Amino acid sequence: MAIVRMKRLRVIALASQREEILARLLHAGCVELSEPQAELSDPQWTALLHRSESTLSDVRQELGEVHAALQTLQTYAPGKKGLFTARKAIRETDFLSGDALKNALKNAEAILSLERERDAVLARQNRLLVRRAALRPWAALDADLGLASTRHVKIAFLTCPAGVEWETLTARLAEEAAEAQITLASSDRELHYFLYLCHKDQAEAGDQVLRAFGAAPAPLKDITGTAINNIDAVNRELEPLEAQQKKLEDEIRAMAECRKDLEICMDRLHQEEAKQAAAQRSLTDGSILFFTGWVPETEEEGVIRELEKFSCAWETQVPNEEDYPEVPVQLKNGPLT
C-alpha cells in the first residue's frame, strides 16, 4: 500500500459558475477542498473577499428527514439485507434528477407525517390507559368519584400503604372519631383504596388518625360519575384509537416501495452536502470565487480537463514543508488488495 503524492490546487472562477464547477470537481472524486487559511488571515484578501454562503444547513435538514423516514420504514417494514448487498446501478441523469429528488423528499415527509399521527394516537392511548389504571381500584365502589364534602360531612377518596392492617385502622378510627366511616374499595400490593366520611365536628380527630396511618388523597381530580361508568367511557375511546393506530402503521408499511428511491435520495443529498460544504469553504466578492484544495498527482490531468470547461484560472503546486500539516493522505492499494 503506497501513499499517493498530493498537489495543492488554487482556483479563481466566476461566482455564477460555482455550483457547476464544484459539482464537476466533486464528480471527479479526486479533489479535497480546504479552508483558505492563509488568505483568511491576510487583511488584503479579507478586504476584498468574504466567506461564501451556502445552503448547507438546508441540505443537512433534508438529510435528517430522509434518514428518519428510512429508520421509520425499517421499524415497520424491515428490509432484507444479506451479508453482501449489491449496489443498485443508476444512470447519472436519473441520480441527479431534480424531479426524483423532490418526489423522494415528498415521500419522506409523508412517511414522517404518518409516524407523527401514529405517535399522537399512541400518546392518546397511553393517557387513556393511565386513566383506566387509576380508576380500576375504585370499580367496586358504587359512588360518584366527584362527590364533594357537604356543610356537615367531610367526604374524601383516600389511599394508604398496603402494609397497614385494615382492621387496626378501622378500630383506631372508631375510638377517636365515632362518627367517621371508611369503606374499602380495593387493595393491591401497594395501597388500600377507600372512601372516608366523617361529621365535621370530628373531622380533625379523624384526620389525625388517618395521617398517622399514611393516608393521602387519591388522584381523582376532575373525575365525576362512578368508576365503572368512567372505565366504560375510556374503553369506548380506546377502541377506535387501536384501529386508527393499526391503519396508520399499515399506511407506513405500504410506503416501503419508496425505500430504494429514499436510499438514492440519501446518496444524492450526501453529494449535495459535500458540494455545499465545499462552497462554504470558498471566498467570494459576489462576482468571483476563490477556493483551494488538494489533488492527487495521478489525477491532476483529469482535474485540469474539468477546469478547462469553465472560464477560470488555476494553478497546482507541490506542497512545501509548511504545507505538510494540512496535506491530506491518500493511500493506493496494490493489485492484490
mmCIF file of C-alpha atoms in Angstrom:
data_model
loop_
_atom_site.group_PDB
_atom_site.id
_atom_site.type_symbol
_atom_site.label_atom_id
_atom_site.label_comp_id
_atom_site.label_asym_id
_atom_site.label_seq_id
_atom_site.Cartn_x
_atom_site.Cartn_y
_atom_site.Cartn_z
ATOM 1 C CA MET A 1 0.000 0.000 0.000
ATOM 2 C CA ALA A 2 1.589 3.268 -1.167
ATOM 3 C CA ILE A 3 0.941 6.908 -0.234
ATOM 4 C CA VAL A 4 -0.164 8.994 -3.225
ATOM 5 C CA ARG A 5 1.630 12.329 -3.719
ATOM 6 C CA MET A 6 -0.683 15.324 -3.458
ATOM 7 C CA LYS A 7 -0.521 18.791 -5.047
ATOM 8 C CA ARG A 8 -2.157 21.992 -3.835
ATOM 9 C CA LEU A 9 -4.817 23.413 -6.135
ATOM 10 C CA ARG A 10 -5.885 27.075 -6.248
ATOM 11 C CA VAL A 11 -8.810 28.234 -8.399
ATOM 12 C CA ILE A 12 -10.316 31.624 -9.231
ATOM 13 C CA ALA A 13 -13.589 31.422 -11.169
ATOM 14 C CA LEU A 14 -16.821 33.274 -11.831
ATOM 15 C CA ALA A 15 -19.151 33.114 -8.833
ATOM 16 C CA SER A 16 -22.040 32.392 -11.205
ATOM 17 C CA GLN A 17 -20.352 29.096 -12.131
ATOM 18 C CA ARG A 18 -19.774 27.990 -8.538
ATOM 19 C CA GLU A 19 -22.356 25.221 -8.352
ATOM 20 C CA GLU A 20 -21.354 23.653 -11.677
ATOM 21 C CA ILE A 21 -17.586 23.839 -11.021
ATOM 22 C CA LEU A 22 -17.877 22.304 -7.566
ATOM 23 C CA ALA A 23 -20.211 19.605 -8.874
ATOM 24 C CA ARG A 24 -17.777 18.634 -11.662
ATOM 25 C CA LEU A 25 -14.756 18.577 -9.342
ATOM 26 C CA LEU A 26 -16.590 16.501 -6.755
ATOM 27 C CA HIS A 27 -17.854 14.260 -9.525
ATOM 28 C CA ALA A 28 -14.240 13.651 -10.494
ATOM 29 C CA GLY A 29 -13.811 12.343 -6.950
ATOM 30 C CA CYS A 30 -10.227 13.474 -6.636
ATOM 31 C CA VAL A 31 -10.294 16.931 -5.055
ATOM 32 C CA GLU A 32 -10.457 17.711 -1.337
ATOM 33 C CA LEU A 33 -11.353 21.370 -0.798
ATOM 34 C CA SER A 34 -9.913 23.061 2.276
ATOM 35 C CA GLU A 35 -10.228 26.313 4.190
ATOM 36 C CA PRO A 36 -8.028 29.028 2.593
ATOM 37 C CA GLN A 37 -6.356 29.703 5.948
ATOM 38 C CA ALA A 38 -3.568 31.959 4.698
ATOM 39 C CA GLU A 39 -5.948 34.168 2.739
ATOM 40 C CA LEU A 40 -8.408 34.424 5.628
ATOM 41 C CA SER A 41 -5.657 35.798 7.844
ATOM 42 C CA ASP A 42 -4.420 38.266 5.202
ATOM 43 C CA PRO A 43 -6.030 41.751 5.530
ATOM 44 C CA GLN A 44 -5.585 42.427 1.801
ATOM 45 C CA TRP A 45 -7.629 39.311 0.942
ATOM 46 C CA THR A 46 -10.313 39.818 3.604
ATOM 47 C CA ALA A 47 -10.805 43.428 2.447
ATOM 48 C CA LEU A 48 -11.871 42.084 -0.946
ATOM 49 C CA LEU A 49 -13.409 38.671 -0.260
ATOM 50 C CA HIS A 50 -15.630 37.078 2.384
ATOM 51 C CA ARG A 51 -16.804 33.556 3.093
ATOM 52 C CA SER A 52 -19.218 32.233 0.530
ATOM 53 C CA GLU A 53 -22.762 31.470 1.655
ATOM 54 C CA SER A 54 -24.302 28.043 1.049
ATOM 55 C CA THR A 55 -27.441 26.044 1.687
ATOM 56 C CA LEU A 56 -25.568 23.513 3.833
ATOM 57 C CA SER A 57 -27.986 23.771 6.780
ATOM 58 C CA ASP A 58 -30.994 23.184 4.482
ATOM 59 C CA VAL A 59 -29.347 20.161 2.882
ATOM 60 C CA ARG A 60 -28.494 18.695 6.282
ATOM 61 C CA GLN A 61 -32.081 19.189 7.413
ATOM 62 C CA GLU A 62 -33.307 17.310 4.330
ATOM 63 C CA LEU A 63 -30.750 14.577 5.015
ATOM 64 C CA GLY A 64 -32.089 14.244 8.559
ATOM 65 C CA GLU A 65 -35.661 13.924 7.287
ATOM 66 C CA VAL A 66 -34.788 11.248 4.727
ATOM 67 C CA HIS A 67 -32.715 9.334 7.284
ATOM 68 C CA ALA A 68 -35.602 9.479 9.776
ATOM 69 C CA ALA A 69 -38.038 8.259 7.097
ATOM 70 C CA LEU A 70 -35.778 5.289 6.298
ATOM 71 C CA GLN A 71 -35.491 4.484 10.004
ATOM 72 C CA THR A 72 -39.293 4.573 10.265
ATOM 73 C CA LEU A 73 -39.633 2.167 7.333
ATOM 74 C CA GLN A 74 -37.045 -0.112 8.919
ATOM 75 C CA THR A 75 -39.148 -0.169 12.104
ATOM 76 C CA TYR A 76 -42.465 -1.042 10.452
ATOM 77 C CA ALA A 77 -41.308 -2.781 7.258
ATOM 78 C CA PRO A 78 -37.758 -4.105 7.776
ATOM 79 C CA GLY A 79 -35.835 -4.581 4.551
ATOM 80 C CA LYS A 80 -33.950 -7.789 3.857
ATOM 81 C CA LYS A 81 -30.188 -7.368 3.962
ATOM 82 C CA GLY A 82 -27.655 -10.038 3.147
ATOM 83 C CA LEU A 83 -24.003 -10.181 4.092
ATOM 84 C CA PHE A 84 -23.041 -8.805 0.674
ATOM 85 C CA THR A 85 -25.604 -6.365 -0.713
ATOM 86 C CA ALA A 86 -25.210 -5.448 -4.363
ATOM 87 C CA ARG A 87 -25.408 -1.738 -5.118
ATOM 88 C CA LYS A 88 -28.131 -0.636 -7.486
ATOM 89 C CA ALA A 89 -26.923 0.688 -10.841
ATOM 90 C CA ILE A 90 -28.469 4.000 -11.884
ATOM 91 C CA ARG A 91 -27.884 6.440 -14.731
ATOM 92 C CA GLU A 92 -26.277 9.740 -13.761
ATOM 93 C CA THR A 93 -29.192 11.699 -15.252
ATOM 94 C CA ASP A 94 -31.613 9.782 -13.039
ATOM 95 C CA PHE A 95 -29.375 10.188 -9.994
ATOM 96 C CA LEU A 96 -29.209 13.971 -10.482
ATOM 97 C CA SER A 97 -32.867 14.357 -11.470
ATOM 98 C CA GLY A 98 -34.487 17.278 -9.674
ATOM 99 C CA ASP A 99 -37.946 15.705 -10.011
ATOM 100 C CA ALA A 100 -36.735 12.447 -8.447
ATOM 101 C CA LEU A 101 -35.255 14.403 -5.535
ATOM 102 C CA LYS A 102 -38.498 16.333 -4.991
ATOM 103 C CA ASN A 103 -40.576 13.138 -5.099
ATOM 104 C CA ALA A 104 -38.279 11.388 -2.632
ATOM 105 C CA LEU A 105 -38.408 14.329 -0.211
ATOM 106 C CA LYS A 106 -42.192 14.414 -0.581
ATOM 107 C CA ASN A 107 -42.395 10.702 0.239
ATOM 108 C CA ALA A 108 -40.082 11.179 3.220
ATOM 109 C CA GLU A 109 -42.344 13.918 4.579
ATOM 110 C CA ALA A 110 -45.417 11.710 4.002
ATOM 111 C CA ILE A 111 -43.826 8.859 5.989
ATOM 112 C CA LEU A 112 -42.819 11.180 8.834
ATOM 113 C CA SER A 113 -46.297 12.745 8.849
ATOM 114 C CA LEU A 114 -47.881 9.303 9.220
ATOM 115 C CA GLU A 115 -45.487 8.491 12.037
ATOM 116 C CA ARG A 116 -46.352 11.765 13.822
ATOM 117 C CA GLU A 117 -50.051 10.917 13.530
ATOM 118 C CA ARG A 118 -49.385 7.432 14.843
ATOM 119 C CA ASP A 119 -47.363 8.849 17.764
ATOM 120 C CA ALA A 120 -50.200 11.260 18.601
ATOM 121 C CA VAL A 121 -52.677 8.364 18.617
ATOM 122 C CA LEU A 122 -50.320 6.309 20.782
ATOM 123 C CA ALA A 123 -49.910 9.209 23.233
ATOM 124 C CA ARG A 124 -53.701 9.500 23.489
ATOM 125 C CA GLN A 125 -53.960 5.737 24.073
ATOM 126 C CA ASN A 126 -51.341 5.894 26.815
ATOM 127 C CA ARG A 127 -53.157 8.743 28.582
ATOM 128 C CA LEU A 128 -56.388 6.759 28.482
ATOM 129 C CA LEU A 129 -54.672 3.597 29.748
ATOM 130 C CA VAL A 130 -53.181 5.533 32.660
ATOM 131 C CA ARG A 131 -56.630 6.962 33.414
ATOM 132 C CA ARG A 132 -58.201 3.488 33.299
ATOM 133 C CA ALA A 133 -55.495 2.072 35.568
ATOM 134 C CA ALA A 134 -56.187 4.846 38.098
ATOM 135 C CA LEU A 135 -59.936 4.064 38.006
ATOM 136 C CA ARG A 136 -59.801 0.279 38.340
ATOM 137 C CA PRO A 137 -59.084 0.184 42.110
ATOM 138 C CA TRP A 138 -62.398 2.060 42.606
ATOM 139 C CA ALA A 139 -64.511 -0.150 40.332
ATOM 140 C CA ALA A 140 -66.232 -1.966 43.205
ATOM 141 C CA LEU A 141 -67.312 1.301 44.826
ATOM 142 C CA ASP A 142 -70.784 2.426 43.756
ATOM 143 C CA ALA A 143 -70.195 6.102 44.436
ATOM 144 C CA ASP A 144 -69.716 9.247 42.373
ATOM 145 C CA LEU A 145 -65.963 9.928 42.338
ATOM 146 C CA GLY A 146 -66.687 13.628 42.077
ATOM 147 C CA LEU A 147 -68.596 13.588 45.367
ATOM 148 C CA ALA A 148 -67.662 16.663 47.449
ATOM 149 C CA SER A 149 -67.928 17.467 51.138
ATOM 150 C CA THR A 150 -71.200 18.957 52.365
ATOM 151 C CA ARG A 151 -71.896 21.540 55.047
ATOM 152 C CA HIS A 152 -71.850 18.936 57.798
ATOM 153 C CA VAL A 153 -69.966 15.937 56.333
ATOM 154 C CA LYS A 154 -66.397 15.674 55.110
ATOM 155 C CA ILE A 155 -66.073 13.344 52.110
ATOM 156 C CA ALA A 156 -62.731 12.196 50.667
ATOM 157 C CA PHE A 157 -61.344 9.442 48.490
ATOM 158 C CA LEU A 158 -58.091 8.301 50.089
ATOM 159 C CA THR A 159 -55.299 5.741 49.866
ATOM 160 C CA CYS A 160 -52.912 4.360 52.464
ATOM 161 C CA PRO A 161 -49.996 1.882 52.310
ATOM 162 C CA ALA A 162 -50.944 -1.761 51.795
ATOM 163 C CA GLY A 163 -48.840 -2.653 54.829
ATOM 164 C CA VAL A 164 -51.428 -1.015 57.088
ATOM 165 C CA GLU A 165 -53.705 -3.604 58.741
ATOM 166 C CA TRP A 166 -57.213 -2.606 57.768
ATOM 167 C CA GLU A 167 -58.818 -3.879 60.972
ATOM 168 C CA THR A 168 -56.351 -1.866 63.065
ATOM 169 C CA LEU A 169 -57.102 1.295 61.107
ATOM 170 C CA THR A 170 -60.889 0.928 61.394
ATOM 171 C CA ALA A 171 -60.666 0.145 65.133
ATOM 172 C CA ARG A 172 -58.448 3.148 65.844
ATOM 173 C CA LEU A 173 -60.722 5.446 63.825
ATOM 174 C CA ALA A 174 -63.793 4.174 65.741
ATOM 175 C CA GLU A 175 -62.049 5.027 69.029
ATOM 176 C CA GLU A 176 -61.027 8.574 68.045
ATOM 177 C CA ALA A 177 -63.947 9.578 65.788
ATOM 178 C CA ALA A 178 -67.081 7.539 66.339
ATOM 179 C CA GLU A 179 -68.991 9.447 63.667
ATOM 180 C CA ALA A 180 -66.436 8.592 60.957
ATOM 181 C CA GLN A 181 -66.792 5.778 58.455
ATOM 182 C CA ILE A 182 -64.414 4.303 55.901
ATOM 183 C CA THR A 183 -65.448 1.997 53.045
ATOM 184 C CA LEU A 184 -62.760 -0.123 51.413
ATOM 185 C CA ALA A 185 -62.939 -0.133 47.607
ATOM 186 C CA SER A 186 -59.988 -2.464 46.989
ATOM 187 C CA SER A 187 -56.394 -3.274 47.906
ATOM 188 C CA ASP A 188 -53.322 -4.197 45.890
ATOM 189 C CA ARG A 189 -49.673 -4.838 46.670
ATOM 190 C CA GLU A 190 -49.030 -1.150 47.276
ATOM 191 C CA LEU A 191 -52.185 0.571 48.545
ATOM 192 C CA HIS A 192 -55.608 0.377 50.167
ATOM 193 C CA TYR A 193 -58.252 2.485 48.356
ATOM 194 C CA PHE A 194 -61.164 3.756 50.468
ATOM 195 C CA LEU A 195 -63.945 6.307 50.864
ATOM 196 C CA TYR A 196 -63.843 8.421 54.020
ATOM 197 C CA LEU A 197 -66.974 10.023 55.537
ATOM 198 C CA CYS A 198 -66.892 11.974 58.780
ATOM 199 C CA HIS A 199 -69.071 14.517 60.577
ATOM 200 C CA LYS A 200 -67.186 17.794 60.554
ATOM 201 C CA ASP A 201 -67.337 18.054 64.360
ATOM 202 C CA GLN A 202 -64.999 15.030 64.496
ATOM 203 C CA ALA A 203 -63.144 15.591 61.208
ATOM 204 C CA GLU A 204 -59.976 16.902 62.870
ATOM 205 C CA ALA A 205 -59.653 13.853 65.132
ATOM 206 C CA GLY A 206 -60.423 11.508 62.220
ATOM 207 C CA ASP A 207 -57.875 13.265 60.005
ATOM 208 C CA GLN A 208 -55.160 12.841 62.623
ATOM 209 C CA VAL A 209 -55.780 9.101 62.779
ATOM 210 C CA LEU A 210 -55.654 8.751 59.010
ATOM 211 C CA ARG A 211 -52.458 10.799 58.726
ATOM 212 C CA ALA A 212 -50.850 8.559 61.340
ATOM 213 C CA PHE A 213 -51.558 5.578 59.072
ATOM 214 C CA GLY A 214 -50.140 7.346 55.978
ATOM 215 C CA ALA A 215 -53.449 8.213 54.295
ATOM 216 C CA ALA A 216 -53.307 10.619 51.327
ATOM 217 C CA PRO A 217 -55.823 11.967 48.763
ATOM 218 C CA ALA A 218 -56.359 9.733 45.722
ATOM 219 C CA PRO A 219 -55.503 11.235 42.277
ATOM 220 C CA LEU A 220 -59.112 11.574 41.082
ATOM 221 C CA LYS A 221 -59.183 15.266 40.176
ATOM 222 C CA ASP A 222 -61.853 16.367 37.675
ATOM 223 C CA ILE A 223 -63.457 12.894 37.575
ATOM 224 C CA THR A 224 -67.224 12.619 38.024
ATOM 225 C CA GLY A 225 -69.504 9.594 37.938
ATOM 226 C CA THR A 226 -68.794 6.075 39.142
ATOM 227 C CA ALA A 227 -65.523 4.326 38.353
ATOM 228 C CA ILE A 228 -67.337 1.698 36.260
ATOM 229 C CA ASN A 229 -69.010 4.354 34.109
ATOM 230 C CA ASN A 230 -65.683 6.118 33.580
ATOM 231 C CA ILE A 231 -63.910 2.858 32.719
ATOM 232 C CA ASP A 232 -66.611 2.070 30.146
ATOM 233 C CA ALA A 233 -66.147 5.549 28.632
ATOM 234 C CA VAL A 234 -62.373 5.025 28.418
ATOM 235 C CA ASN A 235 -62.854 1.647 26.715
ATOM 236 C CA ARG A 236 -65.152 3.252 24.141
ATOM 237 C CA GLU A 237 -62.475 5.849 23.360
ATOM 238 C CA LEU A 238 -59.729 3.232 23.151
ATOM 239 C CA GLU A 239 -61.483 1.004 20.635
ATOM 240 C CA PRO A 240 -61.332 3.352 17.585
ATOM 241 C CA LEU A 241 -57.834 4.514 18.563
ATOM 242 C CA GLU A 242 -56.492 0.964 18.311
ATOM 243 C CA ALA A 243 -57.988 0.636 14.826
ATOM 244 C CA GLN A 244 -56.595 4.058 13.849
ATOM 245 C CA GLN A 245 -53.117 3.113 15.061
ATOM 246 C CA LYS A 246 -53.181 -0.097 13.002
ATOM 247 C CA LYS A 247 -54.389 1.805 9.919
ATOM 248 C CA LEU A 248 -51.550 4.348 10.181
ATOM 249 C CA GLU A 249 -48.951 1.597 10.657
ATOM 250 C CA ASP A 250 -50.327 -0.234 7.591
ATOM 251 C CA GLU A 251 -50.057 3.001 5.571
ATOM 252 C CA ILE A 252 -46.414 3.362 6.635
ATOM 253 C CA ARG A 253 -45.722 -0.251 5.598
ATOM 254 C CA ALA A 254 -47.357 0.431 2.240
ATOM 255 C CA MET A 255 -44.725 3.121 1.596
ATOM 256 C CA ALA A 256 -41.918 0.554 1.786
ATOM 257 C CA GLU A 257 -41.929 0.626 -2.033
ATOM 258 C CA CYS A 258 -40.262 4.063 -1.713
ATOM 259 C CA ARG A 259 -37.263 2.639 0.162
ATOM 260 C CA LYS A 260 -34.925 2.398 -2.850
ATOM 261 C CA ASP A 261 -35.800 5.923 -4.000
ATOM 262 C CA LEU A 262 -35.126 7.242 -0.497
ATOM 263 C CA GLU A 263 -31.765 5.443 -0.378
ATOM 264 C CA ILE A 264 -30.804 7.020 -3.710
ATOM 265 C CA CYS A 265 -32.010 10.358 -2.351
ATOM 266 C CA MET A 266 -29.726 9.899 0.679
ATOM 267 C CA ASP A 267 -26.735 9.373 -1.614
ATOM 268 C CA ARG A 268 -27.727 12.399 -3.694
ATOM 269 C CA LEU A 269 -28.060 14.594 -0.607
ATOM 270 C CA HIS A 270 -24.704 13.396 0.755
ATOM 271 C CA GLN A 271 -23.169 14.551 -2.518
ATOM 272 C CA GLU A 272 -25.030 17.858 -2.249
ATOM 273 C CA GLU A 273 -23.852 18.190 1.355
ATOM 274 C CA ALA A 274 -20.242 17.757 0.230
ATOM 275 C CA LYS A 275 -20.753 20.367 -2.501
ATOM 276 C CA GLN A 276 -22.327 22.921 -0.162
ATOM 277 C CA ALA A 277 -19.660 22.272 2.488
ATOM 278 C CA ALA A 278 -17.055 22.960 -0.184
ATOM 279 C CA ALA A 279 -18.907 26.120 -1.235
ATOM 280 C CA GLN A 280 -18.911 27.323 2.367
ATOM 281 C CA ARG A 281 -15.117 26.914 2.467
ATOM 282 C CA SER A 282 -14.616 29.228 -0.522
ATOM 283 C CA LEU A 283 -14.213 33.028 -0.674
ATOM 284 C CA THR A 284 -16.159 35.426 -2.884
ATOM 285 C CA ASP A 285 -16.936 39.087 -3.515
ATOM 286 C CA GLY A 286 -20.163 38.238 -5.325
ATOM 287 C CA SER A 287 -18.564 38.228 -8.784
ATOM 288 C CA ILE A 288 -15.585 35.919 -8.443
ATOM 289 C CA LEU A 289 -14.946 32.776 -6.451
ATOM 290 C CA PHE A 290 -11.677 31.629 -4.848
ATOM 291 C CA PHE A 291 -11.014 28.257 -3.288
ATOM 292 C CA THR A 292 -8.130 25.944 -2.535
ATOM 293 C CA GLY A 293 -7.857 22.178 -2.362
ATOM 294 C CA TRP A 294 -5.710 19.123 -2.900
ATOM 295 C CA VAL A 295 -5.475 16.787 -5.857
ATOM 296 C CA PRO A 296 -3.520 13.529 -6.272
ATOM 297 C CA GLU A 297 -0.721 13.921 -8.817
ATOM 298 C CA THR A 298 -2.099 10.946 -10.716
ATOM 299 C CA GLU A 299 -5.450 12.694 -11.172
ATOM 300 C CA GLU A 300 -4.131 16.192 -11.961
ATOM 301 C CA GLU A 301 -4.714 15.921 -15.712
ATOM 302 C CA GLY A 302 -8.348 14.873 -15.197
ATOM 303 C CA VAL A 303 -8.989 17.815 -12.867
ATOM 304 C CA ILE A 304 -7.415 20.227 -15.347
ATOM 305 C CA ARG A 305 -9.654 18.843 -18.112
ATOM 306 C CA GLU A 306 -12.671 19.603 -15.934
ATOM 307 C CA LEU A 307 -11.451 23.127 -15.151
ATOM 308 C CA GLU A 308 -10.791 23.868 -18.829
ATOM 309 C CA LYS A 309 -14.539 23.647 -19.407
ATOM 310 C CA PHE A 310 -15.024 26.869 -17.425
ATOM 311 C CA SER A 311 -13.855 30.479 -17.557
ATOM 312 C CA CYS A 312 -11.452 30.238 -14.647
ATOM 313 C CA ALA A 313 -7.807 30.437 -13.629
ATOM 314 C CA TRP A 314 -5.990 27.780 -11.631
ATOM 315 C CA GLU A 315 -2.616 26.613 -10.511
ATOM 316 C CA THR A 316 -1.235 23.457 -8.949
ATOM 317 C CA GLN A 317 1.809 23.414 -6.708
ATOM 318 C CA VAL A 318 3.919 20.808 -4.968
ATOM 319 C CA PRO A 319 3.460 21.379 -1.210
ATOM 320 C CA ASN A 320 6.353 22.778 0.767
ATOM 321 C CA GLU A 321 7.349 21.882 4.323
ATOM 322 C CA GLU A 322 4.963 24.450 5.842
ATOM 323 C CA ASP A 323 2.029 22.861 3.992
ATOM 324 C CA TYR A 324 2.546 19.323 5.263
ATOM 325 C CA PRO A 325 0.392 19.548 8.422
ATOM 326 C CA GLU A 326 -2.543 20.316 6.064
ATOM 327 C CA VAL A 327 -1.764 17.869 3.264
ATOM 328 C CA PRO A 328 -4.381 15.074 3.161
ATOM 329 C CA VAL A 329 -3.195 11.484 2.892
ATOM 330 C CA GLN A 330 -4.481 9.198 0.147
ATOM 331 C CA LEU A 331 -3.448 5.548 0.022
ATOM 332 C CA LYS A 332 -3.258 3.413 -3.114
ATOM 333 C CA ASN A 333 -3.893 -0.307 -2.840
ATOM 334 C CA GLY A 334 -1.811 -2.810 -4.718
ATOM 335 C CA PRO A 335 -3.365 -5.124 -7.394
ATOM 336 C CA LEU A 336 -3.980 -7.970 -4.946
ATOM 337 C CA THR A 337 -5.741 -5.705 -2.432
#
